[in-house]
Short mmCIF file of C-alpha atoms in Angstrom, two decimals:
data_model
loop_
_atom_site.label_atom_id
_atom_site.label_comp_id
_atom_site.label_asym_id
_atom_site.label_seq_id
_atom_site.Cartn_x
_atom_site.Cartn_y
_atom_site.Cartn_z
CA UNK V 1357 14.25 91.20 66.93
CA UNK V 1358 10.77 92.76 65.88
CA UNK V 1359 8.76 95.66 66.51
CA UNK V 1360 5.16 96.89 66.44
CA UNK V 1361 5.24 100.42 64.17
CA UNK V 1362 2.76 102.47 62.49
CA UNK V 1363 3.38 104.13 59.43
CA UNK V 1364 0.74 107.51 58.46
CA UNK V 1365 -0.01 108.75 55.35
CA UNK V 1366 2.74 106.67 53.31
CA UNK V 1367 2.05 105.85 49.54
CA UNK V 1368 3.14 103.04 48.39
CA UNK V 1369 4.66 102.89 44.87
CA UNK V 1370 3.49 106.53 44.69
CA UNK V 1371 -0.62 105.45 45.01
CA UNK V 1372 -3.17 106.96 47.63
CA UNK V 1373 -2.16 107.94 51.27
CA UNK V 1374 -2.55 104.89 53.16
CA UNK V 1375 -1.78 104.05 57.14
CA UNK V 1376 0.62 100.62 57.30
CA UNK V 1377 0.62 98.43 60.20
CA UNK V 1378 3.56 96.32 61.36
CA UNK V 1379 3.21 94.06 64.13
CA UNK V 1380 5.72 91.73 65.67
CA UNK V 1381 7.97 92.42 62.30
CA UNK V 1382 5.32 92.22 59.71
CA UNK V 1383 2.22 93.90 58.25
CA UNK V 1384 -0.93 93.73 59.14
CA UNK V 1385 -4.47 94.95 58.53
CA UNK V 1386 -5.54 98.40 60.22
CA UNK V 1387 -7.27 98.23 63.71
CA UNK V 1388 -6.80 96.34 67.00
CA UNK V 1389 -4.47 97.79 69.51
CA UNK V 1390 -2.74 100.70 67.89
CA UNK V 1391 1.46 100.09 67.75
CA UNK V 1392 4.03 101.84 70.71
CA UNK V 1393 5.40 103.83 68.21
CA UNK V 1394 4.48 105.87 65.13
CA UNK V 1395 5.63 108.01 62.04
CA UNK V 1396 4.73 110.33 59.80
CA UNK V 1397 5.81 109.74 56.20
CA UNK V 1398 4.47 112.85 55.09
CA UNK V 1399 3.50 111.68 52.23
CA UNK V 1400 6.59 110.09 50.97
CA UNK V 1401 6.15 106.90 48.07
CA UNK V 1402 6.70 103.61 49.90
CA UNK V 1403 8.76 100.56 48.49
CA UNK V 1404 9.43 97.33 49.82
CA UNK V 1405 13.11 96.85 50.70
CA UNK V 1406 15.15 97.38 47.48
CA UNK V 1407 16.82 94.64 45.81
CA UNK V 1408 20.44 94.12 45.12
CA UNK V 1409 20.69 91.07 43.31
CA UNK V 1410 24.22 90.77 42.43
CA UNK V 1411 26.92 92.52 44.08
CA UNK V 1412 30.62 91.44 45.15
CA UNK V 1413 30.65 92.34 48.85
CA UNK V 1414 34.63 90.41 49.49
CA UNK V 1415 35.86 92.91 46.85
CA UNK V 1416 34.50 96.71 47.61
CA UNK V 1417 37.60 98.96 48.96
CA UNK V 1418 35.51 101.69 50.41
CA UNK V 1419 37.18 103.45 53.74
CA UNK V 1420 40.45 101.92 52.48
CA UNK V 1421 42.88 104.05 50.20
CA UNK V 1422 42.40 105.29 46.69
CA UNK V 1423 43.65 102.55 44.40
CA UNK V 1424 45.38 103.87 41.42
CA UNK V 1425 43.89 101.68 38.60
CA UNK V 1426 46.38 101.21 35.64
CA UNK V 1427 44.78 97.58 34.67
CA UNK V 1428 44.09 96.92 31.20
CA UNK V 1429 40.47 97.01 30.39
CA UNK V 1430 40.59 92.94 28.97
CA UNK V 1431 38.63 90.57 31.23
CA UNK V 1432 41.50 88.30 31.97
CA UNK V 1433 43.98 90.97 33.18
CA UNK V 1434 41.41 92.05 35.72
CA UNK V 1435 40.56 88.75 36.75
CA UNK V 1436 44.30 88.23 37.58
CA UNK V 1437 45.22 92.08 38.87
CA UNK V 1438 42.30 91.21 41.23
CA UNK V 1439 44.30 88.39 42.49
CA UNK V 1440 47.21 90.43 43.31
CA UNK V 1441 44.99 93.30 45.02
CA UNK V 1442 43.87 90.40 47.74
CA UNK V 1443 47.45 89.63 48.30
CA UNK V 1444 48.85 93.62 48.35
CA UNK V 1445 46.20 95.11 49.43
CA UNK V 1446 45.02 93.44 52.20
CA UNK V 1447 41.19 93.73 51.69
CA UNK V 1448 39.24 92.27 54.70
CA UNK V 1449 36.39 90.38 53.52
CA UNK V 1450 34.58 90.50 56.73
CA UNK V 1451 35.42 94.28 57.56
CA UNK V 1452 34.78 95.51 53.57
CA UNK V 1453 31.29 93.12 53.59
CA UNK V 1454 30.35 95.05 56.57
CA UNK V 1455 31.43 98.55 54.86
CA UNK V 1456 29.28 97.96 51.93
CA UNK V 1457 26.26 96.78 53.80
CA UNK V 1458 26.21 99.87 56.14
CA UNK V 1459 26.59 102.31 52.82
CA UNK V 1460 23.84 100.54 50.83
CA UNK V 1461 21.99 100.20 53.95
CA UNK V 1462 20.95 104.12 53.82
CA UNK V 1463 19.97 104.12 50.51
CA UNK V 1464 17.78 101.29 51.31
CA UNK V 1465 18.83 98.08 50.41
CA UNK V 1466 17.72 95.51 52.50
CA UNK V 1467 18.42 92.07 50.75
CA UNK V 1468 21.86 91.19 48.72
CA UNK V 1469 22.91 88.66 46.65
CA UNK V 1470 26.92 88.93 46.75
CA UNK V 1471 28.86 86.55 44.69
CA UNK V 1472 32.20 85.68 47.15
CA UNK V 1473 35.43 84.92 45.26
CA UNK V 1474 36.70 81.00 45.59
CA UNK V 1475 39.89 80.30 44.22
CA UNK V 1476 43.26 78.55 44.86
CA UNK V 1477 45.36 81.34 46.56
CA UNK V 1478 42.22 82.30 49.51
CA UNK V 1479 40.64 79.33 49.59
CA UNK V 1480 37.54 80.02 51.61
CA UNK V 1481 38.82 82.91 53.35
CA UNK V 1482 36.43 85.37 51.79
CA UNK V 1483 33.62 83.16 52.05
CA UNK V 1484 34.40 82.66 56.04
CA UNK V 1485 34.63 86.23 56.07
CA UNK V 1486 31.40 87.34 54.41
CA UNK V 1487 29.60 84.59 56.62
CA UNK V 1488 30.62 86.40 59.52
CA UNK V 1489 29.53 89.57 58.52
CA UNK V 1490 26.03 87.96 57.33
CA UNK V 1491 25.74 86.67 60.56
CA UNK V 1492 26.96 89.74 62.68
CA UNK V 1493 24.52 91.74 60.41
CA UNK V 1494 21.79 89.32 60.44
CA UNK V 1495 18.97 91.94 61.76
CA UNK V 1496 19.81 94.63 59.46
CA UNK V 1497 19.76 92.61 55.69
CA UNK V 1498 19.00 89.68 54.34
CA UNK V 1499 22.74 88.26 52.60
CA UNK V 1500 22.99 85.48 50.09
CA UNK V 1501 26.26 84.30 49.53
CA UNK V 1502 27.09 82.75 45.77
CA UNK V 1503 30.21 80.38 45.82
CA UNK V 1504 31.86 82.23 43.24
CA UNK V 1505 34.61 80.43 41.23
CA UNK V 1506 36.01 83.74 39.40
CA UNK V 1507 39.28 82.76 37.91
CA UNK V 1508 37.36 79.47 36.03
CA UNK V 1509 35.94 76.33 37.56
CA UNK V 1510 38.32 73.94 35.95
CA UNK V 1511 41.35 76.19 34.98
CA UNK V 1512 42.86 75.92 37.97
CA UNK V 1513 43.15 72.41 39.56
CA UNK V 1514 41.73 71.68 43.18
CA UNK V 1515 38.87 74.68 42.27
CA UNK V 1516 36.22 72.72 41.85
CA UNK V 1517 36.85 70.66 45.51
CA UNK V 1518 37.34 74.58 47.06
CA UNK V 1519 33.85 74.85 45.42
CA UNK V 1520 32.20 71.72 47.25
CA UNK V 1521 33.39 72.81 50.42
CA UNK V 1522 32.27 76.49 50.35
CA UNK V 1523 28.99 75.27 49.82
CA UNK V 1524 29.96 72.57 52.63
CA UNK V 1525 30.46 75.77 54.57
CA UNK V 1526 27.42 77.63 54.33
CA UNK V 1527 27.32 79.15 50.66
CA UNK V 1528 23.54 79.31 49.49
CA UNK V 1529 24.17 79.85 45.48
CA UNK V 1530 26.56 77.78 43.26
CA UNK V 1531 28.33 80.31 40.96
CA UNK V 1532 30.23 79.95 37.91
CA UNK V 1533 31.70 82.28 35.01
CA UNK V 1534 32.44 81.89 31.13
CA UNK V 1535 32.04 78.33 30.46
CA UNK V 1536 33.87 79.13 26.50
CA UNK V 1537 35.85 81.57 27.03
CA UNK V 1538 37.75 81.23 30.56
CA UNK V 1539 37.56 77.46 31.13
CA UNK V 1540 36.88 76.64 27.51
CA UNK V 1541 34.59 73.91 28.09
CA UNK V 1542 31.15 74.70 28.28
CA UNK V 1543 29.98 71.48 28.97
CA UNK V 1544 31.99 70.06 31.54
CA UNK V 1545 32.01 73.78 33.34
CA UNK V 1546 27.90 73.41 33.26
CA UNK V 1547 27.50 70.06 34.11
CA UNK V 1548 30.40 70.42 37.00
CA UNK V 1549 27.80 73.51 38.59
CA UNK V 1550 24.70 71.74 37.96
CA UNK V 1551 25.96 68.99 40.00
CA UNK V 1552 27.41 70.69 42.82
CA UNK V 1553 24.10 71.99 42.55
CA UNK V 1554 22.26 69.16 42.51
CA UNK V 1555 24.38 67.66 45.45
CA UNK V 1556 23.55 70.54 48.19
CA UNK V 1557 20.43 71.09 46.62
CA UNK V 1558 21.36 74.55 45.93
CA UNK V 1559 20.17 77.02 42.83
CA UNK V 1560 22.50 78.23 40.67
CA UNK V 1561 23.58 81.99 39.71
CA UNK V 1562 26.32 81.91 36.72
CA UNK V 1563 28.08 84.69 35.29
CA UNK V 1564 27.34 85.19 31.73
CA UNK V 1565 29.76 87.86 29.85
CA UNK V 1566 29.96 86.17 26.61
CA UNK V 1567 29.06 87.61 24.06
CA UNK V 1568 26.69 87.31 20.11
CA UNK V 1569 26.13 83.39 19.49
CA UNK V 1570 28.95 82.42 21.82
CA UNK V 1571 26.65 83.53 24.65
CA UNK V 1572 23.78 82.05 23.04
CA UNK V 1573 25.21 78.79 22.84
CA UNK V 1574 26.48 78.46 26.43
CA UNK V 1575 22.99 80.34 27.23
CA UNK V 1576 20.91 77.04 25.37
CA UNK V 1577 23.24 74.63 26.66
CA UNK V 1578 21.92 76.12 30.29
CA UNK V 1579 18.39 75.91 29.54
CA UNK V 1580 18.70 72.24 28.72
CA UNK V 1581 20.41 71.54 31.97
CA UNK V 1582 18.14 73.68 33.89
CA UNK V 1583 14.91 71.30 32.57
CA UNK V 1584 16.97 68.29 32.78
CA UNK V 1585 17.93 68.55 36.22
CA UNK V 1586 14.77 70.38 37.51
CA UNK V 1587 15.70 73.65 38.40
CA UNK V 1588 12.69 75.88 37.29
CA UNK V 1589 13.10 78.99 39.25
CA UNK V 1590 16.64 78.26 40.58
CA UNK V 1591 18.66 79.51 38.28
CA UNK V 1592 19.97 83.14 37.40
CA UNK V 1593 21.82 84.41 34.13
CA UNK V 1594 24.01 87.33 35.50
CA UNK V 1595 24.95 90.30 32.58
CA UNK V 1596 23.89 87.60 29.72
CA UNK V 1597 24.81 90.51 27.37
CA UNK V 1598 24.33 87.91 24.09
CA UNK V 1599 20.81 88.86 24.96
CA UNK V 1600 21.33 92.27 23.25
CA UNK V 1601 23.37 91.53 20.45
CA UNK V 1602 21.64 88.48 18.27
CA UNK V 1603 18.62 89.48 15.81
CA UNK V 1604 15.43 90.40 16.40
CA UNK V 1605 13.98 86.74 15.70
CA UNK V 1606 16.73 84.86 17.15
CA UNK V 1607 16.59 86.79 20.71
CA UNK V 1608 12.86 86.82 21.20
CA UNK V 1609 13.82 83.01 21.03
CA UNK V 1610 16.19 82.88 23.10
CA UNK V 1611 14.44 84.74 25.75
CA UNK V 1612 11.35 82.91 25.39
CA UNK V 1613 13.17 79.57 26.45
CA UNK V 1614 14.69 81.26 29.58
CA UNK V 1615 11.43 82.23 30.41
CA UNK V 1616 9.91 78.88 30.34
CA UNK V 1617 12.68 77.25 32.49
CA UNK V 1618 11.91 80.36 34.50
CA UNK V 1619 15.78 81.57 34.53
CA UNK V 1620 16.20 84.67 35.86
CA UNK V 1621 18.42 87.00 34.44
CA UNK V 1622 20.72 90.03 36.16
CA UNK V 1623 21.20 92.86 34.71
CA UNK V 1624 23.25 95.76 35.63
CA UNK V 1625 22.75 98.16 32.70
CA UNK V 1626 26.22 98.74 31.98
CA UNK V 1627 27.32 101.80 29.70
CA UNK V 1628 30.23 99.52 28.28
CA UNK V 1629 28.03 96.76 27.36
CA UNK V 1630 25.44 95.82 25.30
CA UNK V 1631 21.88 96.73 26.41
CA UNK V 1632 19.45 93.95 26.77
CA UNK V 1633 15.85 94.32 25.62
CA UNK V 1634 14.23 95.21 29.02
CA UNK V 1635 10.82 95.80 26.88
CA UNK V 1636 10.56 92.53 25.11
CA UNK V 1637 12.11 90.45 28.11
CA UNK V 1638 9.12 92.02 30.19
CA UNK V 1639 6.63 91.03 27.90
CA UNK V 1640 7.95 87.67 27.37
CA UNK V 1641 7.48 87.40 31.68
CA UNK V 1642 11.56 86.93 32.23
CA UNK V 1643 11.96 87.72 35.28
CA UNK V 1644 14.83 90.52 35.33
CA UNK V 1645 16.84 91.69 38.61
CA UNK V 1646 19.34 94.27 38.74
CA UNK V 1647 22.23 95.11 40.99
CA UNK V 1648 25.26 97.10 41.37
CA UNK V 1649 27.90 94.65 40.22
CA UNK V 1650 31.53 95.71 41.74
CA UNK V 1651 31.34 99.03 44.23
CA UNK V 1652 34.66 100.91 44.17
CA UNK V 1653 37.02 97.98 43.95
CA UNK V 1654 39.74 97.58 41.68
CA UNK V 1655 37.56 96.08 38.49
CA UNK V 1656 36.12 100.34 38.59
CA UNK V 1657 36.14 102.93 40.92
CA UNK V 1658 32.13 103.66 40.37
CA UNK V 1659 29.08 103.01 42.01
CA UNK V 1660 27.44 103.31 45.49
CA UNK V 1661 24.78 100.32 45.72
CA UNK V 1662 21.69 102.92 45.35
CA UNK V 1663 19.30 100.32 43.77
CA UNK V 1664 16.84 102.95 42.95
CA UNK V 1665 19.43 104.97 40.93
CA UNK V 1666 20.42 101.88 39.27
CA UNK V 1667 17.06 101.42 38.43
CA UNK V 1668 17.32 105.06 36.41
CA UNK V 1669 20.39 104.16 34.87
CA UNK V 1670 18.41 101.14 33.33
CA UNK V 1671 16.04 103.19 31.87
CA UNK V 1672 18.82 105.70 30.41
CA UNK V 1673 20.81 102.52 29.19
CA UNK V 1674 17.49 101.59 27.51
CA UNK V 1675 16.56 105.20 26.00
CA UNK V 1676 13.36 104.58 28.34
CA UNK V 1677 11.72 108.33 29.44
CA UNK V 1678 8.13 107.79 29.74
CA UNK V 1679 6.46 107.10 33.29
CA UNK V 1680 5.42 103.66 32.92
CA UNK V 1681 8.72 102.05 31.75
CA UNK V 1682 10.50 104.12 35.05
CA UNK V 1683 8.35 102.64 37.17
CA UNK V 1684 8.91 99.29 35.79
CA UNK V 1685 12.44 99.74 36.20
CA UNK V 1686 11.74 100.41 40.07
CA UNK V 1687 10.08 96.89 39.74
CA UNK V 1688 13.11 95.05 38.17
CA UNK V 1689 15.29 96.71 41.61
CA UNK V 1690 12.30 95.29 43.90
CA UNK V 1691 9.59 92.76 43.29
CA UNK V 1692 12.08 91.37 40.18
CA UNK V 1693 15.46 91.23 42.28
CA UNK V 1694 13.18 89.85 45.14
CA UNK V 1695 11.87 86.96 42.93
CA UNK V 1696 15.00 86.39 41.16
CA UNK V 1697 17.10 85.22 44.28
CA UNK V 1698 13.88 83.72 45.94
CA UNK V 1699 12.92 85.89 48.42
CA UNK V 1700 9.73 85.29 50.59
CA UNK V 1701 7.76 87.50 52.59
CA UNK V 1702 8.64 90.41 50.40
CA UNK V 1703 6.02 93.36 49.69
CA UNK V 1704 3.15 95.24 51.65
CA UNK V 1705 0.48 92.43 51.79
CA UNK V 1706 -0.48 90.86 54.99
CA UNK V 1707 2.42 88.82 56.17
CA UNK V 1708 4.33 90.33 54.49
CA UNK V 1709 7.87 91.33 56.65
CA UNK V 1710 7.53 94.76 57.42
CA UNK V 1711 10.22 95.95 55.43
CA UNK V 1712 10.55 99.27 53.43
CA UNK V 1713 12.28 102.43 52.27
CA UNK V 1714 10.26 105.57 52.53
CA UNK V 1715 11.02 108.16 49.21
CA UNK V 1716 10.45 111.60 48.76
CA UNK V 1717 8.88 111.76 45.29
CA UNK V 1718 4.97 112.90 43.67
CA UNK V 1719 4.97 109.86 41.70
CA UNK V 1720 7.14 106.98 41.41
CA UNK V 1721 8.55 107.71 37.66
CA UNK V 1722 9.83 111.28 39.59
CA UNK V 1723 11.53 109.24 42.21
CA UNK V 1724 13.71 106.92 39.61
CA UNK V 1725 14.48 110.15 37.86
CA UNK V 1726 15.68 112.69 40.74
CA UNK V 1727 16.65 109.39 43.29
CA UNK V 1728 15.94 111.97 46.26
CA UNK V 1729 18.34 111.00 49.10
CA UNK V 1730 17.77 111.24 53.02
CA UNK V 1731 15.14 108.05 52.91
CA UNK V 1732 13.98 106.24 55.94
CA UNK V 1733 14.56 102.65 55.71
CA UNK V 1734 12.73 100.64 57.87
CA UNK V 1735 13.27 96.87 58.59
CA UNK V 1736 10.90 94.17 60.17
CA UNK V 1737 9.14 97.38 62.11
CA UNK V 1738 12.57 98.93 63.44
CA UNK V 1739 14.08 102.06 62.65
CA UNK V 1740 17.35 101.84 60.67
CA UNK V 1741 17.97 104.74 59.06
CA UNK V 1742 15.80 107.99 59.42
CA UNK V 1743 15.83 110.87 57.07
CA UNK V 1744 19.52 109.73 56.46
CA UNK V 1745 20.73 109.28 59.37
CA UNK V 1746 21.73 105.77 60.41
CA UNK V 1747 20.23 105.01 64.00
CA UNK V 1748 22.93 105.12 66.91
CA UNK V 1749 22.30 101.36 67.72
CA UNK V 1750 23.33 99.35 65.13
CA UNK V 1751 26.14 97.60 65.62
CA UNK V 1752 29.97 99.07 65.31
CA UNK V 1753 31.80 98.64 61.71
CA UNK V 1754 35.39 99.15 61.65
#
């Protein structure tokens, strides 16, 4: 559904005061026959629809009870503690998809990437579930659903045929996860995505936690299959936290050849990991997305999908303070998670969908630093959320 909306005195990414026009779900130039309805935005800085580029919407346990966390911090033993939670816990995909949508919906978030676990004990039960929340939701975000194989593509026989038919089933994104170090063969893990890929004609979005010039490696090895098989601009690197661990010489390198296979990378900006070089991957023109990564599940209890607060903890990750480098971080949670996972139709330009979150702020560097709450969030011309309040009617969630 669309709707015909005028916007006063809004400023987008903190500029002049400037009337926007949406008509029949998208915006237009000023003039001809003025919109039914109309707001006020006082003011208030204007961004397109924030960007969460990687999030795990099958896992989140918000509105469910407190899980007492006594995992040990090692990859592995979360990977398979996660396992068990599915089976003790009882998580819903569909109902805890639709929980996390609604929650990141008032801060704004209009368009998610969510890898969606695959694996040998659910099947495709979590990808069945977070395709009927995509579609139930369908007028209130735009989902993307990554085929995610999280306990190894090859470690666990009859994965990689789970894997075919998720994307069979409506997955958009072919994921993987530590080619070395979980199935401990890089290449046969790569070239198994890249041609599940290359069957469904589908780009690619791999987790990347190794680490130094283990990461590197698998990182090189990615690049080659990413120019052999075409995939310019289809592929993502999520984490990739190699990236902030080789030497100076060796990662402007690196970075340079993701850049021209355009590969995307993800970054979350994690406290307990190391920081990548947001400065020298900007000037190298990576493209670099952002997202919230797990939301109170049982991998961490933190995080609550605010992609413009995550776009301040990037800057403190990075010891960034000065204006320019907060605003840029307010790009990498917009226009960089929006061209990282493809989007089209994204910003204020003619034709654009008429999508956006309305800020309090003076400038834009003020709003990554304070992240003033009580936005109005406003998708394809309607209403969703005004002055932090949700509007009464959007659909039910359990």
């Amino acid at each position: 559904m669309t709707h015909d909306l005028l916007i006063r005195n809004a400023r987008p990414f903190g500029k002049d005061p400037v009337d926007l026009v949406i008509r029949s779900g998208r915006f237009g130039a000023p003039g001809g026959d003025r919109p039914s309805e109309e707001i006020d935005a006082a003011g208030y800085i204007a961004l397109p629809g924030l960007v969460e580029a990687h999030t795990h919407l099958d896992k989140t346990l918000i509105g469910m009870d407190w899980f007492e966390n006594r995992i040990a911090p090692n990859r592995n033993d979360r990977i398979l503690a996660d396992r068990k939670a599915k089976r003790d816990l009882g998580i819903d995909a569909r109902r805890q998809s639709a929980r996390q949508i609604f929650q990141t919906l008032e801060h704004g978030v209009l368009a998610i990437r969510s890898h969606v676990d695959v694996d040998t004990e659910i099947g495709l039960a979590n990808i069945e579930g977070v395709l009927e929340t995509r579609e139930a939701l369908r007028d209130l975000a735009d989902v993307q659903i990554v085929a995610f194989p999280q306990s190894g593509m090859l470690a666990c026989e009859g994965t990689l045929e789970l894997m075919d038919a998720a994307m069979k089933a409506g997955a958009d994104i072919v994921g993987g996860i530590d080619p070395a170090t979980i199935d401990r063969d890089p290449v046969r893990h790569l070239d198994a995505m890249f041609a599940l890929a290359e069957r469904h004609a589908k780009p690619i979005d791999i987790h990347l936690h190794e680490l130094g010039e283990l990461g590197a490696f698998c990182l090189e090895l990615i690049v080659e299959r990413a120019r052999a098989h075409a995939m310019q601009g289809k592929v993502m690197i999520s984490h990739g936290y190699c990236l902030g661990m080789l030497d100076t010489a060796r990662q402007r390198a690196v970075i340079e050849e993701l850049a021209a296979e355009r590969i995307a990378v993800m970054t979350v900006g994690s406290p307990s990991a190391p920081a990548l070089p947001l400065r020298l991957m900007r000037q190298c023109g990576l493209v670099v997305a952002s997202g919230s990564d797990g939301i109170q599940g049982t991998w961490e209890p933190w995080g609550n999908g605010d992609m413009l607060e995550r776009a301040r903890f990037l800057a403190q990750r990075n010891g960034m303070t000065n204006d320019a480098d907060l605003e840029e971080t307010a790009r990498v949670c917009t226009f960089g998670g929006a061209e990282a996972i493809n989007l089209t139709g994204y910003g204020f330009a003619d034709g654009d969908f008429g999508d956006l979150v309305l800020v309090q702020g003076r400038t834009l560097a003020e709003a990554v630093a304070l992240t003033p709450q009580k936005r109005t969030v406003i998708r394809r011309g309607r209403i969703l959320v005004r002055n932090g309040t949700l509007a009464r009617d959007l659909p039910h969630v359990a």
